[in-house]
Amino acid sequence: MNPANQTPAAPSAEALMRCYGGIGDDLAEVEAVLKREMSSKFPKVSDIVSYGYLLGGKRLRPALVLLCGQAFSGITPAHHKLGAVLEMVHTATLIHDDVLDGAETRRHLETIHHRWGTESSVLVGDFLFTHAFYLASTLPTTLAAQKIGQATNVVCEGELRQITTKGRFDLSEEEYLSIIEAKTAVLCQCACELGAIYADAPPEASKQAAEYGRCLGVAFQIVDDLLDIEGDTDRTGKTLGTDLAQRKPTLPIIHALKVAPPETKAQMLSALQAESPDPAQINAWLEEFDSAAYARETAIRHVETALASIAQWPENDATTALRQLAEFVLKRCY
């Protein structure tokens, strides 16, 4: 695991694929479903919808579905469909996020918002949401559709909660963690739980899978928020600094404001509320109060909890990959 005082490294795609272990063929099946479903019979519409496929990243959520299935009785065609459904939901949230953030790049590509405009972005996101739920409904039971629908509702609620906290630099760490659990972790939780359920895992193991996914997702978002401050656009492939520009309180900022002496806190609040906050000045304060290190330590604690939740699972390639993936999250750039 990364020491708490080091900036997360930029891992390679090859390193991530090693974390995924022996699910390469099954990920290819998920990709085939995504390519087929992220399209339209109308060519101009298909151009925009299929472009969303390119914005997908490391396919973390499909991998979680597959690995939690492989850990027990094995992967089925239902797992392939579930992986695609969750990735479509995730992609829809990213496309809508790019509109909210005014982001111009993602995965080293223009965002749909920047290339085709706000109207197209909103409608493509809606298309992916609705089509994902249709696909989930084609499974033999309604269980997956119910859980994915509930999770997506929580994601949207989390995004709304985050919007209401813009400029609220009195936000507590507990509130921050609750919001990121809703907006990011719940889909990882859902992916792991459904992967285990659809592999006929015991009920207790399905709960453990859900806890692994929840803690992994929280760590993922903490690192993502840290990279928005410390990161490098060439390394991450997306527009950075949007949290500062939109006055979103993230964990490093919350911690610095909590421990700063009153005079410095007043200076920080003035800088954070400025029309164009100076990242260099903000970073100097974060370094002074070890706030970036605190955020990394918090991410590490969540990864440790994730690992503890699956510690009693059978030893196999899938559980080994899940352990590697949890540690990888501390090094990733989203």
PDB file of C-alpha atoms in Angstrom, residues 2-308:
ATOM      1  CA  ASN A   2       1.129   3.561  -0.593  1.00  0.00           C
ATOM      2  CA  PRO A   3       2.613   5.247   2.441  1.00  0.00           C
ATOM      3  CA  ALA A   4       0.319   8.038   3.574  1.00  0.00           C
ATOM      4  CA  ASN A   5       2.853  10.736   2.762  1.00  0.00           C
ATOM      5  CA  GLN A   6       3.199   9.895  -0.912  1.00  0.00           C
ATOM      6  CA  THR A   7       1.134  11.170  -3.803  1.00  0.00           C
ATOM      7  CA  PRO A   8      -0.793   8.291  -5.450  1.00  0.00           C
ATOM      8  CA  ALA A   9       1.088   7.020  -8.479  1.00  0.00           C
ATOM      9  CA  ALA A  10      -0.340   6.734 -11.959  1.00  0.00           C
ATOM     10  CA  PRO A  11      -0.697   2.990 -12.530  1.00  0.00           C
ATOM     11  CA  SER A  12      -0.702   1.538 -15.998  1.00  0.00           C
ATOM     12  CA  ALA A  13      -3.624  -0.176 -17.702  1.00  0.00           C
ATOM     13  CA  GLU A  14      -1.481  -3.309 -17.825  1.00  0.00           C
ATOM     14  CA  ALA A  15      -1.087  -3.226 -14.034  1.00  0.00           C
ATOM     15  CA  LEU A  16      -4.823  -2.973 -13.598  1.00  0.00           C
ATOM     16  CA  MET A  17      -5.461  -5.903 -15.923  1.00  0.00           C
ATOM     17  CA  ARG A  18      -3.118  -7.950 -13.749  1.00  0.00           C
ATOM     18  CA  CYS A  19      -5.340  -7.057 -10.799  1.00  0.00           C
ATOM     19  CA  TYR A  20      -8.316  -8.419 -12.705  1.00  0.00           C
ATOM     20  CA  GLY A  21      -6.733 -11.844 -12.734  1.00  0.00           C
ATOM     21  CA  GLY A  22      -8.374 -14.440 -14.920  1.00  0.00           C
ATOM     22  CA  ILE A  23     -11.516 -12.570 -15.989  1.00  0.00           C
ATOM     23  CA  GLY A  24     -10.148 -11.210 -19.278  1.00  0.00           C
ATOM     24  CA  ASP A  25     -12.444 -13.319 -21.466  1.00  0.00           C
ATOM     25  CA  ASP A  26     -15.465 -12.394 -19.355  1.00  0.00           C
ATOM     26  CA  LEU A  27     -14.595  -8.690 -19.513  1.00  0.00           C
ATOM     27  CA  ALA A  28     -14.500  -9.103 -23.289  1.00  0.00           C
ATOM     28  CA  GLU A  29     -18.062 -10.466 -23.091  1.00  0.00           C
ATOM     29  CA  VAL A  30     -19.097  -7.385 -21.109  1.00  0.00           C
ATOM     30  CA  GLU A  31     -17.444  -5.174 -23.735  1.00  0.00           C
ATOM     31  CA  ALA A  32     -19.405  -6.944 -26.461  1.00  0.00           C
ATOM     32  CA  VAL A  33     -22.665  -6.243 -24.625  1.00  0.00           C
ATOM     33  CA  LEU A  34     -21.692  -2.589 -24.146  1.00  0.00           C
ATOM     34  CA  LYS A  35     -20.795  -2.082 -27.806  1.00  0.00           C
ATOM     35  CA  ARG A  36     -24.040  -3.674 -28.919  1.00  0.00           C
ATOM     36  CA  GLU A  37     -26.279  -1.801 -26.498  1.00  0.00           C
ATOM     37  CA  MET A  38     -24.610   1.619 -26.612  1.00  0.00           C
ATOM     38  CA  SER A  39     -25.850   2.336 -30.099  1.00  0.00           C
ATOM     39  CA  SER A  40     -28.939   3.410 -32.031  1.00  0.00           C
ATOM     40  CA  LYS A  41     -30.526   2.548 -35.346  1.00  0.00           C
ATOM     41  CA  PHE A  42     -30.314   6.269 -36.183  1.00  0.00           C
ATOM     42  CA  PRO A  43     -26.743   6.958 -37.359  1.00  0.00           C
ATOM     43  CA  LYS A  44     -26.335  10.476 -35.988  1.00  0.00           C
ATOM     44  CA  VAL A  45     -27.761   9.436 -32.621  1.00  0.00           C
ATOM     45  CA  SER A  46     -25.549   6.349 -32.637  1.00  0.00           C
ATOM     46  CA  ASP A  47     -22.465   8.504 -33.207  1.00  0.00           C
ATOM     47  CA  ILE A  48     -23.097  10.323 -29.926  1.00  0.00           C
ATOM     48  CA  VAL A  49     -24.286   7.351 -27.876  1.00  0.00           C
ATOM     49  CA  SER A  50     -21.431   5.096 -28.989  1.00  0.00           C
ATOM     50  CA  TYR A  51     -18.951   7.870 -28.191  1.00  0.00           C
ATOM     51  CA  GLY A  52     -19.977   7.396 -24.576  1.00  0.00           C
ATOM     52  CA  TYR A  53     -18.478   3.912 -24.801  1.00  0.00           C
ATOM     53  CA  LEU A  54     -15.062   5.500 -25.410  1.00  0.00           C
ATOM     54  CA  LEU A  55     -15.342   7.563 -22.236  1.00  0.00           C
ATOM     55  CA  GLY A  56     -15.421   4.406 -20.112  1.00  0.00           C
ATOM     56  CA  GLY A  57     -12.349   3.880 -18.003  1.00  0.00           C
ATOM     57  CA  LYS A  58     -10.969   0.873 -16.217  1.00  0.00           C
ATOM     58  CA  ARG A  59     -14.284  -1.030 -16.098  1.00  0.00           C
ATOM     59  CA  LEU A  60     -14.020  -1.264 -12.326  1.00  0.00           C
ATOM     60  CA  ARG A  61     -17.693  -1.993 -11.723  1.00  0.00           C
ATOM     61  CA  PRO A  62     -17.967  -4.832 -14.273  1.00  0.00           C
ATOM     62  CA  ALA A  63     -14.742  -6.281 -12.874  1.00  0.00           C
ATOM     63  CA  LEU A  64     -16.226  -6.246  -9.369  1.00  0.00           C
ATOM     64  CA  VAL A  65     -19.334  -8.074 -10.595  1.00  0.00           C
ATOM     65  CA  LEU A  66     -17.200 -10.708 -12.299  1.00  0.00           C
ATOM     66  CA  LEU A  67     -14.641 -11.186  -9.518  1.00  0.00           C
ATOM     67  CA  CYS A  68     -17.290 -11.527  -6.805  1.00  0.00           C
ATOM     68  CA  GLY A  69     -19.017 -14.099  -9.000  1.00  0.00           C
ATOM     69  CA  GLN A  70     -15.813 -15.984  -9.776  1.00  0.00           C
ATOM     70  CA  ALA A  71     -14.967 -16.115  -6.062  1.00  0.00           C
ATOM     71  CA  PHE A  72     -17.901 -18.499  -5.546  1.00  0.00           C
ATOM     72  CA  SER A  73     -19.703 -20.750  -8.020  1.00  0.00           C
ATOM     73  CA  GLY A  74     -18.459 -18.926 -11.116  1.00  0.00           C
ATOM     74  CA  ILE A  75     -19.396 -16.386 -13.768  1.00  0.00           C
ATOM     75  CA  THR A  76     -22.613 -16.735 -15.783  1.00  0.00           C
ATOM     76  CA  PRO A  77     -24.105 -14.794 -18.730  1.00  0.00           C
ATOM     77  CA  ALA A  78     -26.136 -12.879 -16.130  1.00  0.00           C
ATOM     78  CA  HIS A  79     -22.859 -11.524 -14.734  1.00  0.00           C
ATOM     79  CA  HIS A  80     -21.896 -10.232 -18.189  1.00  0.00           C
ATOM     80  CA  LYS A  81     -25.207  -8.410 -18.502  1.00  0.00           C
ATOM     81  CA  LEU A  82     -25.009  -7.043 -14.957  1.00  0.00           C
ATOM     82  CA  GLY A  83     -21.498  -5.752 -15.602  1.00  0.00           C
ATOM     83  CA  ALA A  84     -22.671  -3.941 -18.727  1.00  0.00           C
ATOM     84  CA  VAL A  85     -25.723  -2.497 -16.962  1.00  0.00           C
ATOM     85  CA  LEU A  86     -23.672  -1.069 -14.104  1.00  0.00           C
ATOM     86  CA  GLU A  87     -21.080   0.347 -16.487  1.00  0.00           C
ATOM     87  CA  MET A  88     -23.840   2.052 -18.495  1.00  0.00           C
ATOM     88  CA  VAL A  89     -25.259   3.589 -15.320  1.00  0.00           C
ATOM     89  CA  HIS A  90     -21.782   4.718 -14.290  1.00  0.00           C
ATOM     90  CA  THR A  91     -21.090   6.204 -17.734  1.00  0.00           C
ATOM     91  CA  ALA A  92     -24.393   8.087 -17.605  1.00  0.00           C
ATOM     92  CA  THR A  93     -23.403   9.644 -14.277  1.00  0.00           C
ATOM     93  CA  LEU A  94     -20.011  10.667 -15.710  1.00  0.00           C
ATOM     94  CA  ILE A  95     -21.626  12.312 -18.733  1.00  0.00           C
ATOM     95  CA  HIS A  96     -23.996  14.265 -16.485  1.00  0.00           C
ATOM     96  CA  ASP A  97     -21.121  15.122 -14.116  1.00  0.00           C
ATOM     97  CA  ASP A  98     -19.180  16.625 -17.005  1.00  0.00           C
ATOM     98  CA  VAL A  99     -22.109  18.947 -17.689  1.00  0.00           C
ATOM     99  CA  LEU A 100     -22.315  19.970 -14.032  1.00  0.00           C
ATOM    100  CA  ASP A 101     -18.539  20.527 -13.836  1.00  0.00           C
ATOM    101  CA  GLY A 102     -18.168  22.159 -17.249  1.00  0.00           C
ATOM    102  CA  ALA A 103     -15.396  19.622 -17.908  1.00  0.00           C
ATOM    103  CA  GLU A 104     -13.796  19.603 -21.346  1.00  0.00           C
ATOM    104  CA  THR A 105     -11.845  16.334 -21.253  1.00  0.00           C
ATOM    105  CA  ARG A 106     -12.225  12.813 -19.913  1.00  0.00           C
ATOM    106  CA  ARG A 107      -9.981   9.845 -20.734  1.00  0.00           C
ATOM    107  CA  HIS A 108      -7.894  12.231 -22.872  1.00  0.00           C
ATOM    108  CA  LEU A 109     -10.977  12.794 -25.063  1.00  0.00           C
ATOM    109  CA  GLU A 110     -13.391  15.675 -25.439  1.00  0.00           C
ATOM    110  CA  THR A 111     -16.419  15.256 -23.224  1.00  0.00           C
ATOM    111  CA  ILE A 112     -19.809  14.887 -24.904  1.00  0.00           C
ATOM    112  CA  HIS A 113     -20.745  18.157 -23.237  1.00  0.00           C
ATOM    113  CA  HIS A 114     -17.813  19.947 -24.880  1.00  0.00           C
ATOM    114  CA  ARG A 115     -18.177  18.247 -28.277  1.00  0.00           C
ATOM    115  CA  TRP A 116     -21.956  18.154 -28.778  1.00  0.00           C
ATOM    116  CA  GLY A 117     -23.331  20.501 -26.139  1.00  0.00           C
ATOM    117  CA  THR A 118     -25.394  20.297 -22.986  1.00  0.00           C
ATOM    118  CA  GLU A 119     -28.613  19.079 -24.596  1.00  0.00           C
ATOM    119  CA  SER A 120     -26.940  16.056 -26.164  1.00  0.00           C
ATOM    120  CA  SER A 121     -25.073  15.233 -22.961  1.00  0.00           C
ATOM    121  CA  VAL A 122     -28.202  15.250 -20.834  1.00  0.00           C
ATOM    122  CA  LEU A 123     -30.124  13.131 -23.340  1.00  0.00           C
ATOM    123  CA  VAL A 124     -27.307  10.606 -23.826  1.00  0.00           C
ATOM    124  CA  GLY A 125     -27.084  10.193 -20.062  1.00  0.00           C
ATOM    125  CA  ASP A 126     -30.848   9.668 -19.914  1.00  0.00           C
ATOM    126  CA  PHE A 127     -30.648   7.161 -22.791  1.00  0.00           C
ATOM    127  CA  LEU A 128     -28.023   5.120 -20.932  1.00  0.00           C
ATOM    128  CA  PHE A 129     -29.953   5.187 -17.644  1.00  0.00           C
ATOM    129  CA  THR A 130     -33.200   4.008 -19.191  1.00  0.00           C
ATOM    130  CA  HIS A 131     -31.587   1.411 -21.428  1.00  0.00           C
ATOM    131  CA  ALA A 132     -29.605   0.022 -18.511  1.00  0.00           C
ATOM    132  CA  PHE A 133     -32.800  -0.545 -16.532  1.00  0.00           C
ATOM    133  CA  TYR A 134     -34.420  -2.194 -19.543  1.00  0.00           C
ATOM    134  CA  LEU A 135     -31.486  -4.635 -19.782  1.00  0.00           C
ATOM    135  CA  ALA A 136     -31.672  -5.372 -16.058  1.00  0.00           C
ATOM    136  CA  SER A 137     -35.367  -6.136 -16.428  1.00  0.00           C
ATOM    137  CA  THR A 138     -34.611  -8.874 -18.977  1.00  0.00           C
ATOM    138  CA  LEU A 139     -32.960 -11.040 -16.302  1.00  0.00           C
ATOM    139  CA  PRO A 140     -35.132 -13.900 -14.970  1.00  0.00           C
ATOM    140  CA  THR A 141     -36.065 -12.085 -11.737  1.00  0.00           C
ATOM    141  CA  THR A 142     -36.548  -8.440 -10.774  1.00  0.00           C
ATOM    142  CA  LEU A 143     -33.905  -8.579  -8.019  1.00  0.00           C
ATOM    143  CA  ALA A 144     -31.111  -6.944 -10.018  1.00  0.00           C
ATOM    144  CA  ALA A 145     -33.385  -4.249 -11.434  1.00  0.00           C
ATOM    145  CA  GLN A 146     -34.608  -3.440  -7.922  1.00  0.00           C
ATOM    146  CA  LYS A 147     -31.121  -3.208  -6.432  1.00  0.00           C
ATOM    147  CA  ILE A 148     -29.665  -1.254  -9.358  1.00  0.00           C
ATOM    148  CA  GLY A 149     -32.659   1.090  -9.389  1.00  0.00           C
ATOM    149  CA  GLN A 150     -32.318   1.722  -5.670  1.00  0.00           C
ATOM    150  CA  ALA A 151     -28.550   2.256  -5.995  1.00  0.00           C
ATOM    151  CA  THR A 152     -28.970   4.687  -8.893  1.00  0.00           C
ATOM    152  CA  ASN A 153     -31.526   6.644  -6.901  1.00  0.00           C
ATOM    153  CA  VAL A 154     -29.011   6.946  -4.057  1.00  0.00           C
ATOM    154  CA  VAL A 155     -26.330   8.102  -6.529  1.00  0.00           C
ATOM    155  CA  CYS A 156     -28.562  10.885  -7.847  1.00  0.00           C
ATOM    156  CA  GLU A 157     -29.526  11.845  -4.307  1.00  0.00           C
ATOM    157  CA  GLY A 158     -25.830  11.991  -3.408  1.00  0.00           C
ATOM    158  CA  GLU A 159     -25.102  14.253  -6.357  1.00  0.00           C
ATOM    159  CA  LEU A 160     -27.940  16.553  -5.300  1.00  0.00           C
ATOM    160  CA  ARG A 161     -26.625  16.591  -1.751  1.00  0.00           C
ATOM    161  CA  GLN A 162     -23.188  17.545  -3.046  1.00  0.00           C
ATOM    162  CA  ILE A 163     -24.635  20.412  -5.085  1.00  0.00           C
ATOM    163  CA  THR A 164     -26.281  21.794  -1.939  1.00  0.00           C
ATOM    164  CA  THR A 165     -22.904  21.813  -0.156  1.00  0.00           C
ATOM    165  CA  LYS A 166     -21.090  23.997  -2.705  1.00  0.00           C
ATOM    166  CA  GLY A 167     -19.363  26.785  -0.831  1.00  0.00           C
ATOM    167  CA  ARG A 168     -20.229  25.183   2.514  1.00  0.00           C
ATOM    168  CA  PHE A 169     -16.745  24.913   3.936  1.00  0.00           C
ATOM    169  CA  ASP A 170     -18.152  24.154   7.383  1.00  0.00           C
ATOM    170  CA  LEU A 171     -19.073  20.685   6.082  1.00  0.00           C
ATOM    171  CA  SER A 172     -18.041  17.973   8.539  1.00  0.00           C
ATOM    172  CA  GLU A 173     -15.947  14.962   7.609  1.00  0.00           C
ATOM    173  CA  GLU A 174     -18.899  12.723   8.494  1.00  0.00           C
ATOM    174  CA  GLU A 175     -21.177  14.574   6.064  1.00  0.00           C
ATOM    175  CA  TYR A 176     -18.524  14.435   3.353  1.00  0.00           C
ATOM    176  CA  LEU A 177     -18.064  10.676   3.762  1.00  0.00           C
ATOM    177  CA  SER A 178     -21.829  10.139   3.705  1.00  0.00           C
ATOM    178  CA  ILE A 179     -22.116  12.058   0.430  1.00  0.00           C
ATOM    179  CA  ILE A 180     -19.288  10.237  -1.351  1.00  0.00           C
ATOM    180  CA  GLU A 181     -20.633   6.915  -0.138  1.00  0.00           C
ATOM    181  CA  ALA A 182     -23.895   7.808  -1.882  1.00  0.00           C
ATOM    182  CA  LYS A 183     -22.494   9.286  -5.098  1.00  0.00           C
ATOM    183  CA  THR A 184     -19.673   6.792  -5.721  1.00  0.00           C
ATOM    184  CA  ALA A 185     -19.495   3.865  -3.323  1.00  0.00           C
ATOM    185  CA  VAL A 186     -23.059   2.620  -3.679  1.00  0.00           C
ATOM    186  CA  LEU A 187     -22.543   1.432  -7.284  1.00  0.00           C
ATOM    187  CA  CYS A 188     -19.401  -0.472  -6.272  1.00  0.00           C
ATOM    188  CA  GLN A 189     -21.351  -1.947  -3.364  1.00  0.00           C
ATOM    189  CA  CYS A 190     -24.163  -2.968  -5.703  1.00  0.00           C
ATOM    190  CA  ALA A 191     -21.730  -4.519  -8.206  1.00  0.00           C
ATOM    191  CA  CYS A 192     -20.064  -6.685  -5.567  1.00  0.00           C
ATOM    192  CA  GLU A 193     -23.299  -7.753  -3.912  1.00  0.00           C
ATOM    193  CA  LEU A 194     -24.979  -8.729  -7.193  1.00  0.00           C
ATOM    194  CA  GLY A 195     -21.854 -10.555  -8.364  1.00  0.00           C
ATOM    195  CA  ALA A 196     -21.963 -12.712  -5.241  1.00  0.00           C
ATOM    196  CA  ILE A 197     -25.751 -13.199  -5.263  1.00  0.00           C
ATOM    197  CA  TYR A 198     -25.784 -14.325  -8.893  1.00  0.00           C
ATOM    198  CA  ALA A 199     -23.039 -16.845  -8.065  1.00  0.00           C
ATOM    199  CA  ASP A 200     -25.217 -18.356  -5.322  1.00  0.00           C
ATOM    200  CA  ALA A 201     -22.906 -17.159  -2.556  1.00  0.00           C
ATOM    201  CA  PRO A 202     -24.173 -17.613   1.013  1.00  0.00           C
ATOM    202  CA  PRO A 203     -26.159 -14.609   2.313  1.00  0.00           C
ATOM    203  CA  GLU A 204     -23.387 -13.649   4.745  1.00  0.00           C
ATOM    204  CA  ALA A 205     -20.843 -13.653   1.908  1.00  0.00           C
ATOM    205  CA  SER A 206     -23.108 -11.393  -0.170  1.00  0.00           C
ATOM    206  CA  LYS A 207     -23.173  -8.930   2.744  1.00  0.00           C
ATOM    207  CA  GLN A 208     -19.386  -9.114   2.980  1.00  0.00           C
ATOM    208  CA  ALA A 209     -19.124  -8.463  -0.757  1.00  0.00           C
ATOM    209  CA  ALA A 210     -21.333  -5.393  -0.356  1.00  0.00           C
ATOM    210  CA  GLU A 211     -19.132  -4.087   2.473  1.00  0.00           C
ATOM    211  CA  TYR A 212     -15.990  -4.658   0.407  1.00  0.00           C
ATOM    212  CA  GLY A 213     -17.502  -2.662  -2.462  1.00  0.00           C
ATOM    213  CA  ARG A 214     -18.724   0.144  -0.210  1.00  0.00           C
ATOM    214  CA  CYS A 215     -15.335   0.680   1.435  1.00  0.00           C
ATOM    215  CA  LEU A 216     -13.515   0.341  -1.875  1.00  0.00           C
ATOM    216  CA  GLY A 217     -15.773   2.982  -3.430  1.00  0.00           C
ATOM    217  CA  VAL A 218     -15.227   5.438  -0.576  1.00  0.00           C
ATOM    218  CA  ALA A 219     -11.444   5.046  -0.885  1.00  0.00           C
ATOM    219  CA  PHE A 220     -11.724   5.475  -4.649  1.00  0.00           C
ATOM    220  CA  GLN A 221     -13.560   8.808  -4.301  1.00  0.00           C
ATOM    221  CA  ILE A 222     -11.217  10.152  -1.628  1.00  0.00           C
ATOM    222  CA  VAL A 223      -8.255   9.522  -3.928  1.00  0.00           C
ATOM    223  CA  ASP A 224     -10.175  11.032  -6.845  1.00  0.00           C
ATOM    224  CA  ASP A 225     -10.853  14.191  -4.840  1.00  0.00           C
ATOM    225  CA  LEU A 226      -7.208  14.352  -3.811  1.00  0.00           C
ATOM    226  CA  LEU A 227      -6.071  14.033  -7.410  1.00  0.00           C
ATOM    227  CA  ASP A 228      -8.367  16.900  -8.418  1.00  0.00           C
ATOM    228  CA  ILE A 229      -6.105  19.091  -6.273  1.00  0.00           C
ATOM    229  CA  GLU A 230      -2.721  17.413  -6.630  1.00  0.00           C
ATOM    230  CA  GLY A 231      -3.121  15.679  -9.961  1.00  0.00           C
ATOM    231  CA  ASP A 232      -1.781  16.233 -13.431  1.00  0.00           C
ATOM    232  CA  THR A 233      -4.084  16.549 -16.448  1.00  0.00           C
ATOM    233  CA  ASP A 234      -1.723  14.577 -18.701  1.00  0.00           C
ATOM    234  CA  ARG A 235      -1.613  11.789 -16.147  1.00  0.00           C
ATOM    235  CA  THR A 236      -5.320  11.608 -15.329  1.00  0.00           C
ATOM    236  CA  GLY A 237      -6.706  12.427 -18.773  1.00  0.00           C
ATOM    237  CA  LYS A 238      -9.479  14.692 -17.499  1.00  0.00           C
ATOM    238  CA  THR A 239     -10.099  18.290 -16.517  1.00  0.00           C
ATOM    239  CA  LEU A 240      -8.741  18.901 -13.014  1.00  0.00           C
ATOM    240  CA  GLY A 241      -9.331  21.628 -10.458  1.00  0.00           C
ATOM    241  CA  THR A 242     -13.096  21.508 -10.929  1.00  0.00           C
ATOM    242  CA  ASP A 243     -13.740  20.901  -7.225  1.00  0.00           C
ATOM    243  CA  LEU A 244     -11.879  24.075  -6.274  1.00  0.00           C
ATOM    244  CA  ALA A 245     -13.461  26.060  -9.107  1.00  0.00           C
ATOM    245  CA  GLN A 246     -16.930  24.958  -8.015  1.00  0.00           C
ATOM    246  CA  ARG A 247     -16.178  25.406  -4.303  1.00  0.00           C
ATOM    247  CA  LYS A 248     -16.792  21.773  -3.417  1.00  0.00           C
ATOM    248  CA  PRO A 249     -15.508  20.924   0.064  1.00  0.00           C
ATOM    249  CA  THR A 250     -13.408  17.758  -0.156  1.00  0.00           C
ATOM    250  CA  LEU A 251     -11.597  15.883   2.592  1.00  0.00           C
ATOM    251  CA  PRO A 252      -8.184  17.623   2.360  1.00  0.00           C
ATOM    252  CA  ILE A 253      -9.879  21.039   2.513  1.00  0.00           C
ATOM    253  CA  ILE A 254     -12.204  19.986   5.350  1.00  0.00           C
ATOM    254  CA  HIS A 255      -9.249  18.712   7.375  1.00  0.00           C
ATOM    255  CA  ALA A 256      -7.092  21.813   6.784  1.00  0.00           C
ATOM    256  CA  LEU A 257      -9.897  24.128   7.852  1.00  0.00           C
ATOM    257  CA  LYS A 258     -10.485  22.026  10.965  1.00  0.00           C
ATOM    258  CA  VAL A 259      -6.875  22.147  12.196  1.00  0.00           C
ATOM    259  CA  ALA A 260      -5.774  25.593  10.943  1.00  0.00           C
ATOM    260  CA  PRO A 261      -5.388  28.384  13.517  1.00  0.00           C
ATOM    261  CA  PRO A 262      -8.130  31.052  13.312  1.00  0.00           C
ATOM    262  CA  GLU A 263      -6.104  33.620  11.338  1.00  0.00           C
ATOM    263  CA  THR A 264      -5.002  31.092   8.722  1.00  0.00           C
ATOM    264  CA  LYS A 265      -8.493  29.608   8.545  1.00  0.00           C
ATOM    265  CA  ALA A 266      -9.878  33.060   7.719  1.00  0.00           C
ATOM    266  CA  GLN A 267      -7.281  33.447   4.949  1.00  0.00           C
ATOM    267  CA  MET A 268      -8.149  30.002   3.590  1.00  0.00           C
ATOM    268  CA  LEU A 269     -11.864  30.711   3.538  1.00  0.00           C
ATOM    269  CA  SER A 270     -11.235  33.958   1.676  1.00  0.00           C
ATOM    270  CA  ALA A 271      -9.053  32.152  -0.869  1.00  0.00           C
ATOM    271  CA  LEU A 272     -11.546  29.307  -1.322  1.00  0.00           C
ATOM    272  CA  GLN A 273     -14.420  31.723  -1.898  1.00  0.00           C
ATOM    273  CA  ALA A 274     -12.449  33.710  -4.493  1.00  0.00           C
ATOM    274  CA  GLU A 275     -13.698  33.745  -8.078  1.00  0.00           C
ATOM    275  CA  SER A 276     -10.624  31.773  -9.188  1.00  0.00           C
ATOM    276  CA  PRO A 277      -8.989  29.963  -6.241  1.00  0.00           C
ATOM    277  CA  ASP A 278      -5.206  29.631  -6.539  1.00  0.00           C
ATOM    278  CA  PRO A 279      -4.359  25.883  -6.463  1.00  0.00           C
ATOM    279  CA  ALA A 280      -0.728  26.584  -5.538  1.00  0.00           C
ATOM    280  CA  GLN A 281      -1.754  28.556  -2.460  1.00  0.00           C
ATOM    281  CA  ILE A 282      -4.334  25.951  -1.457  1.00  0.00           C
ATOM    282  CA  ASN A 283      -1.758  23.173  -1.860  1.00  0.00           C
ATOM    283  CA  ALA A 284       0.699  25.089   0.312  1.00  0.00           C
ATOM    284  CA  TRP A 285      -1.834  25.120   3.158  1.00  0.00           C
ATOM    285  CA  LEU A 286      -2.660  21.447   2.627  1.00  0.00           C
ATOM    286  CA  GLU A 287       1.026  20.631   2.911  1.00  0.00           C
ATOM    287  CA  GLU A 288       1.449  22.819   5.987  1.00  0.00           C
ATOM    288  CA  PHE A 289      -1.333  20.983   7.836  1.00  0.00           C
ATOM    289  CA  ASP A 290      -0.602  17.483   6.404  1.00  0.00           C
ATOM    290  CA  SER A 291      -4.135  17.473   5.015  1.00  0.00           C
ATOM    291  CA  ALA A 292      -3.348  15.552   1.838  1.00  0.00           C
ATOM    292  CA  ALA A 293      -1.611  12.930   3.962  1.00  0.00           C
ATOM    293  CA  TYR A 294      -4.677  12.794   6.222  1.00  0.00           C
ATOM    294  CA  ALA A 295      -6.899  12.140   3.198  1.00  0.00           C
ATOM    295  CA  ARG A 296      -4.595   9.350   2.034  1.00  0.00           C
ATOM    296  CA  GLU A 297      -4.595   7.807   5.516  1.00  0.00           C
ATOM    297  CA  THR A 298      -8.400   7.857   5.480  1.00  0.00           C
ATOM    298  CA  ALA A 299      -8.437   6.116   2.099  1.00  0.00           C
ATOM    299  CA  ILE A 300      -6.017   3.510   3.422  1.00  0.00           C
ATOM    300  CA  ARG A 301      -8.258   2.816   6.422  1.00  0.00           C
ATOM    301  CA  HIS A 302     -11.209   2.179   4.116  1.00  0.00           C
ATOM    302  CA  VAL A 303      -9.130  -0.167   1.974  1.00  0.00           C
ATOM    303  CA  GLU A 304      -8.082  -2.068   5.092  1.00  0.00           C
ATOM    304  CA  THR A 305     -11.752  -2.449   6.076  1.00  0.00           C
ATOM    305  CA  ALA A 306     -12.562  -3.664   2.560  1.00  0.00           C
ATOM    306  CA  LEU A 307      -9.847  -6.303   2.806  1.00  0.00           C
ATOM    307  CA  ALA A 308     -10.991  -7.400   6.258  1.00  0.00           C
TER     308      ALA A 308
END
